[in-house]
Short mmCIF file of C-alpha atoms in Angstrom, two decimals:
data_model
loop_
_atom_site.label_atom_id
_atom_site.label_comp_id
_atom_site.label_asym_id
_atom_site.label_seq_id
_atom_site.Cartn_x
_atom_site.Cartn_y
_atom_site.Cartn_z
CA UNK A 1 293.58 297.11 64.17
CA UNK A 2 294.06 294.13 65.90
CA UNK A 3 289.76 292.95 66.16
CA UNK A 4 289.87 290.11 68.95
CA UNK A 5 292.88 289.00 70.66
CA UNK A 6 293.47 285.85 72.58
CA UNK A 7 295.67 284.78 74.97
CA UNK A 8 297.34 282.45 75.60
CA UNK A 9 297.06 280.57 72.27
CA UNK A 10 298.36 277.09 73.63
CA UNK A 11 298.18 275.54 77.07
CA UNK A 12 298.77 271.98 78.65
CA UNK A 13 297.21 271.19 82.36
CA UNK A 14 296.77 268.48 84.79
CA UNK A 15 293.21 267.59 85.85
CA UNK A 16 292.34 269.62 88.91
CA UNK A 17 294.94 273.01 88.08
CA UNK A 18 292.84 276.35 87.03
CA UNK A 19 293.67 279.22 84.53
CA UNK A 20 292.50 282.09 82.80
CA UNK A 21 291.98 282.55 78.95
CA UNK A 22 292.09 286.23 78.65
CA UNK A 23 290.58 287.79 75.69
CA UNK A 24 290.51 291.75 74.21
CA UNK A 25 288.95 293.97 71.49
CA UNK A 26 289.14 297.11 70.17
CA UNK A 27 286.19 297.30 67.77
CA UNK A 28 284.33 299.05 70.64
CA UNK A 29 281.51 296.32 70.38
CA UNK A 30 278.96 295.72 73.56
CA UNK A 31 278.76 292.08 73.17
CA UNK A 32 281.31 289.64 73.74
CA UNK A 33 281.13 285.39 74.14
CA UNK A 34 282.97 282.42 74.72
CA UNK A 35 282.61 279.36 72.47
CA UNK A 36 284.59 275.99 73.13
CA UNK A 37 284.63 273.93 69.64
CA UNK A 38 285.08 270.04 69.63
CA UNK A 39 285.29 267.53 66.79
CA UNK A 40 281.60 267.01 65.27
CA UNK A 41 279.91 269.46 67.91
CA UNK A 42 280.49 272.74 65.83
CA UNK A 43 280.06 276.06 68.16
CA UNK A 44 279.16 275.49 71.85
CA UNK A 45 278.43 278.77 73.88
CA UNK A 46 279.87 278.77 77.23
CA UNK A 47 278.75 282.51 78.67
CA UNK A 48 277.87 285.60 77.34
CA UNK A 49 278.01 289.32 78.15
CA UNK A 50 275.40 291.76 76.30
CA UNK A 51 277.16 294.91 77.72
CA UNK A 52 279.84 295.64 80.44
CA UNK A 53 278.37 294.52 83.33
CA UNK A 54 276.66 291.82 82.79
CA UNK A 55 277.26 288.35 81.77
CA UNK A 56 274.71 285.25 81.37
CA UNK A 57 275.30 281.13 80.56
CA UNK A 58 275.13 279.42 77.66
CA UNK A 59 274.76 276.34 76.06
CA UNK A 60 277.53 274.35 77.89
CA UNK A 61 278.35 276.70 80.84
CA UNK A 62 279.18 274.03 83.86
CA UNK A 63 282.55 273.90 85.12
CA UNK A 64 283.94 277.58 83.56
CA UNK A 65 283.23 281.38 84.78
CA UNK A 66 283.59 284.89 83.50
CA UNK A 67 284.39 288.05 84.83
CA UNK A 68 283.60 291.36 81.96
CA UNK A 69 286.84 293.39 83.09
CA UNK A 70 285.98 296.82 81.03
CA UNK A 71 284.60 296.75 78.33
CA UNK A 72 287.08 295.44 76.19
CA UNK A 73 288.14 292.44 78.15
CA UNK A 74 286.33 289.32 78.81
CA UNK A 75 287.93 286.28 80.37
CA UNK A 76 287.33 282.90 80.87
CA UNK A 77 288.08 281.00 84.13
CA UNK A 78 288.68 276.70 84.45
CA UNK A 79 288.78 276.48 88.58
CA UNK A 80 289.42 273.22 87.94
CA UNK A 81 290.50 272.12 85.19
CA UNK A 82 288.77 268.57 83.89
CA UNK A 83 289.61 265.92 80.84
CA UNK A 84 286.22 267.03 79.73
CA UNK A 85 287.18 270.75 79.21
CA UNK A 86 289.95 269.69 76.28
CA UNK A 87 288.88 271.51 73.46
CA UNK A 88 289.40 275.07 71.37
CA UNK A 89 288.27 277.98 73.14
CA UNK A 90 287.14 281.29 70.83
CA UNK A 91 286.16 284.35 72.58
CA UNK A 92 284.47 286.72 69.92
CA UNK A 93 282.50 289.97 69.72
CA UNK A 94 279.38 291.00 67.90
CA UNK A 95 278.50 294.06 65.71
CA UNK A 96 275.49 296.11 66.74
CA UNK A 97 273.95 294.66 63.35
CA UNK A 98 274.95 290.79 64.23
CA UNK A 99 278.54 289.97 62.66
CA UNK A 100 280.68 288.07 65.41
CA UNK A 101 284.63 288.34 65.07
CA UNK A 102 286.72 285.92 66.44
CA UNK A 103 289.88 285.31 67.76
CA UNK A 104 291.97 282.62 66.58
CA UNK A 105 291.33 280.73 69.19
CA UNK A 106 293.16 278.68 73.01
CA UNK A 107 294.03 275.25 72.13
CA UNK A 108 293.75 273.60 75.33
CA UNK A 109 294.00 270.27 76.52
CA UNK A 110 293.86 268.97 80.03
CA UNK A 111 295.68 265.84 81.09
CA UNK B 1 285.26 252.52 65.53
CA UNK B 2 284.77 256.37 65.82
CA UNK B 3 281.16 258.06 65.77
CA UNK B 4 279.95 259.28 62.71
CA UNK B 5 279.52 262.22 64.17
CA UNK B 6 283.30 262.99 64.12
CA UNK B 7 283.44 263.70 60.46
CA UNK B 8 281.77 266.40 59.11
CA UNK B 9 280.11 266.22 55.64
CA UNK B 10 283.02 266.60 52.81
CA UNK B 11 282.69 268.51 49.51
CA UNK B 12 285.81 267.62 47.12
CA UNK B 13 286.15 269.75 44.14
CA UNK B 14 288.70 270.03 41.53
CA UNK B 15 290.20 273.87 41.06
CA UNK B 16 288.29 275.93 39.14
CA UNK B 17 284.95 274.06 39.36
CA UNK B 18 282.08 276.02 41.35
CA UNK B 19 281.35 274.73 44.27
CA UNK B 20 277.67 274.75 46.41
CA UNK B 21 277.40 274.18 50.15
CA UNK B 22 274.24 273.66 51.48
CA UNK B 23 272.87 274.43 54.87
CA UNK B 24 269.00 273.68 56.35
CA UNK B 25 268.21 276.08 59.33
CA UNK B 26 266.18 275.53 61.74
CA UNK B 27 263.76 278.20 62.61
CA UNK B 28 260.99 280.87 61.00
CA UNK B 29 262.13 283.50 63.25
CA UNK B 30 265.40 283.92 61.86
CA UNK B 31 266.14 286.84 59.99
CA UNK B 32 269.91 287.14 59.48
CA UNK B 33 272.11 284.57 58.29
CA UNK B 34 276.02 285.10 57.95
CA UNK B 35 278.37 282.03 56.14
CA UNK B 36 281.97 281.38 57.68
CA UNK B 37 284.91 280.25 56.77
CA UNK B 38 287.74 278.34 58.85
CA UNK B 39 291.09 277.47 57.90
CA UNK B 40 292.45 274.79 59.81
CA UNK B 41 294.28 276.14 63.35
CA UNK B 42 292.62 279.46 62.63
CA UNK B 43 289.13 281.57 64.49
CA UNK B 44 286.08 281.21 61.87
CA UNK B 45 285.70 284.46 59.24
CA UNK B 46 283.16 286.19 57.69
CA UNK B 47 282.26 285.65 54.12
CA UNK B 48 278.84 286.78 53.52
CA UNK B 49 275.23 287.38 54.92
CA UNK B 50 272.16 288.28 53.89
CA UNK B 51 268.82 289.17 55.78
CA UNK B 52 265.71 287.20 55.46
CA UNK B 53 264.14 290.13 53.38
CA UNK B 54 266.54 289.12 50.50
CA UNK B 55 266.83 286.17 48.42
CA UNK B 56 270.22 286.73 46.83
CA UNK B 57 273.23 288.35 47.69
CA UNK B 58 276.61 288.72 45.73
CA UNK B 59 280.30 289.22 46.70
CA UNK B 60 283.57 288.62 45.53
CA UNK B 61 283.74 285.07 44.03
CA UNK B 62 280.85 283.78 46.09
CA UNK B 63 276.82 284.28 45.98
CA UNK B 64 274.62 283.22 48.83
CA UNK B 65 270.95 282.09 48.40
CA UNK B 66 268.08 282.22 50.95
CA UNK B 67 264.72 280.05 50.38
CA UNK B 68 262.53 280.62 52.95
CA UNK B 69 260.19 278.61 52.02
CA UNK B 70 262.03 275.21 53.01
CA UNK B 71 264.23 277.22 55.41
CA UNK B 72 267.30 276.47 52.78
CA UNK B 73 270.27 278.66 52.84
CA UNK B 74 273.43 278.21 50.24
CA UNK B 75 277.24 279.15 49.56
CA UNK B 76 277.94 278.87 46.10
CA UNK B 77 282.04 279.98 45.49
CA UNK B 78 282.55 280.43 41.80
CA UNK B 79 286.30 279.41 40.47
CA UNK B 80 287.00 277.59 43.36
CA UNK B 81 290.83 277.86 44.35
CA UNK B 82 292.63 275.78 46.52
CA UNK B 83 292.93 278.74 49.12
CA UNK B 84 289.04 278.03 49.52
CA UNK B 85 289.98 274.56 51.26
CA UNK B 86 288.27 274.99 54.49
CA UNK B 87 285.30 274.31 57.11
CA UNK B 88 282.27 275.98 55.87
CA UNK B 89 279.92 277.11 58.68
CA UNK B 90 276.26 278.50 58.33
CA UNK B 91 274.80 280.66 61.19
CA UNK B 92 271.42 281.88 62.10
CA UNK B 93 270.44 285.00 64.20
CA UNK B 94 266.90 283.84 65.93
CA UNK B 95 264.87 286.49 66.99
CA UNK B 96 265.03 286.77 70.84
CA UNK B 97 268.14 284.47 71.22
CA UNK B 98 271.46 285.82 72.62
CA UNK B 99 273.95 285.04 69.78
CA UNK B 100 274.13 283.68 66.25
CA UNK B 101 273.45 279.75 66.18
CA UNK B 102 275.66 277.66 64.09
CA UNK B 103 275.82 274.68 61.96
CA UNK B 104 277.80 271.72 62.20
CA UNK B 105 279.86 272.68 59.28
CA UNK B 106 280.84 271.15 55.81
CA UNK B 107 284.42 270.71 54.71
CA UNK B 108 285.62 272.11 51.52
CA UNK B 109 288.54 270.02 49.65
CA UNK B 110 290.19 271.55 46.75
CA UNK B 111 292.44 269.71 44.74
CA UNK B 112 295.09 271.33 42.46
#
């Protein structure tokens, strides 16, 4: 039972180059999110998704999207890619009674 | 110099001391609250929660507390170990709001 994988777990880019942090579960929970963490800021949300199908901003959601694949997958997209956006990405997924998993996390920094 | 609010509050303990970490929340209309832990380079885990209905709850090694009277919520870790040696986070479900909201987070320093 892997709970919430993340991929990939490392990545370097130049300002202005996109990717995709993909991210999976198999806890067959409805809820999945993106947080970025920074030093002293604690937990940012960056989008959401309540159920397959849908997905909604968060906190900090400017300069990323999401696509909800199925309903295990959830990815997060940089179109292009900023100094700003350095940070460590966690995708996670809730319980129906509130617990969020995470992954261990996409170190990413952008030159 | 850097801001202060790059370094997050520090609890050093020696091994086998009990340790408390503290956490103020922020609104009446919670009514879950979950503790994490994260290792450094690693996704924050679950520890412990406890609904607003209770006051007390008990696991392994580690007891949270809930007043809701000053919106006060608590990690104490009995025996502490220097496996404990971690960030510390305290979340809050809020009624209506689409995920758990966190807390800044204290670090835990365990010395052999």
């Amino acid at each position: 039972n892997a709970g919430v994988t993340q991929t990939p777990k490392f990545q370097v880019l130049k300002t202005g180059q996109s990717m995709t942090l993909q991210c999976a579960q198999d806890m067959n929970h409805n809820s999945m999110y993106w947080y970025r963490q920074d030093p002293g800021m604690g937990l940012r949300l960056i989008y959401y998704s309540a159920s397959e199908g849908t997905t909604d901003k968060g906190e900090v959601p400017n300069g990323y999207n999401v696509s909800r694949l199925n309903k295990r997958e959830f990815s997060l997209r940089l179109e292009s890619a900023a100094p700003s956006q350095t940070s460590v990405y966690f995708c996670a997924s809730r319980t129906g009674t509130g617990e969020l998993f995470f992954g261990e996390g996409s170190r990413l920094t952008v030159l | 110099g850097e801001s202060v609010g790059l370094h997050l509050p520090t609890l050093s303990v020696q091994e086998g001391d009990n340790s408390i970490i503290n956490c103020a929340y922020s609104n009446s209309a919670s009514d879950y609250f979950i503790w994490y832990k994260q290792e450094s380079g690693k996704g924050p885990q679950f520890i412990i929660d406890i609904r607003s209905n209770m006051d007390k709850r008990q696991g392994q090694r580690v007891t949270v507390l809930l007043n809701k009277t000053v919106k006060h919520l608590s990690l104490q870790i009995a025996a502490t170990q220097p496996g404990d040696s971690a960030v510390y986070f305290c979340a809050e479900n809020i009624i209506g709001y689409s995920t758990l909201t966190f807390g800044k987070g204290t670090m835990l320093l365990v010395s052999p």
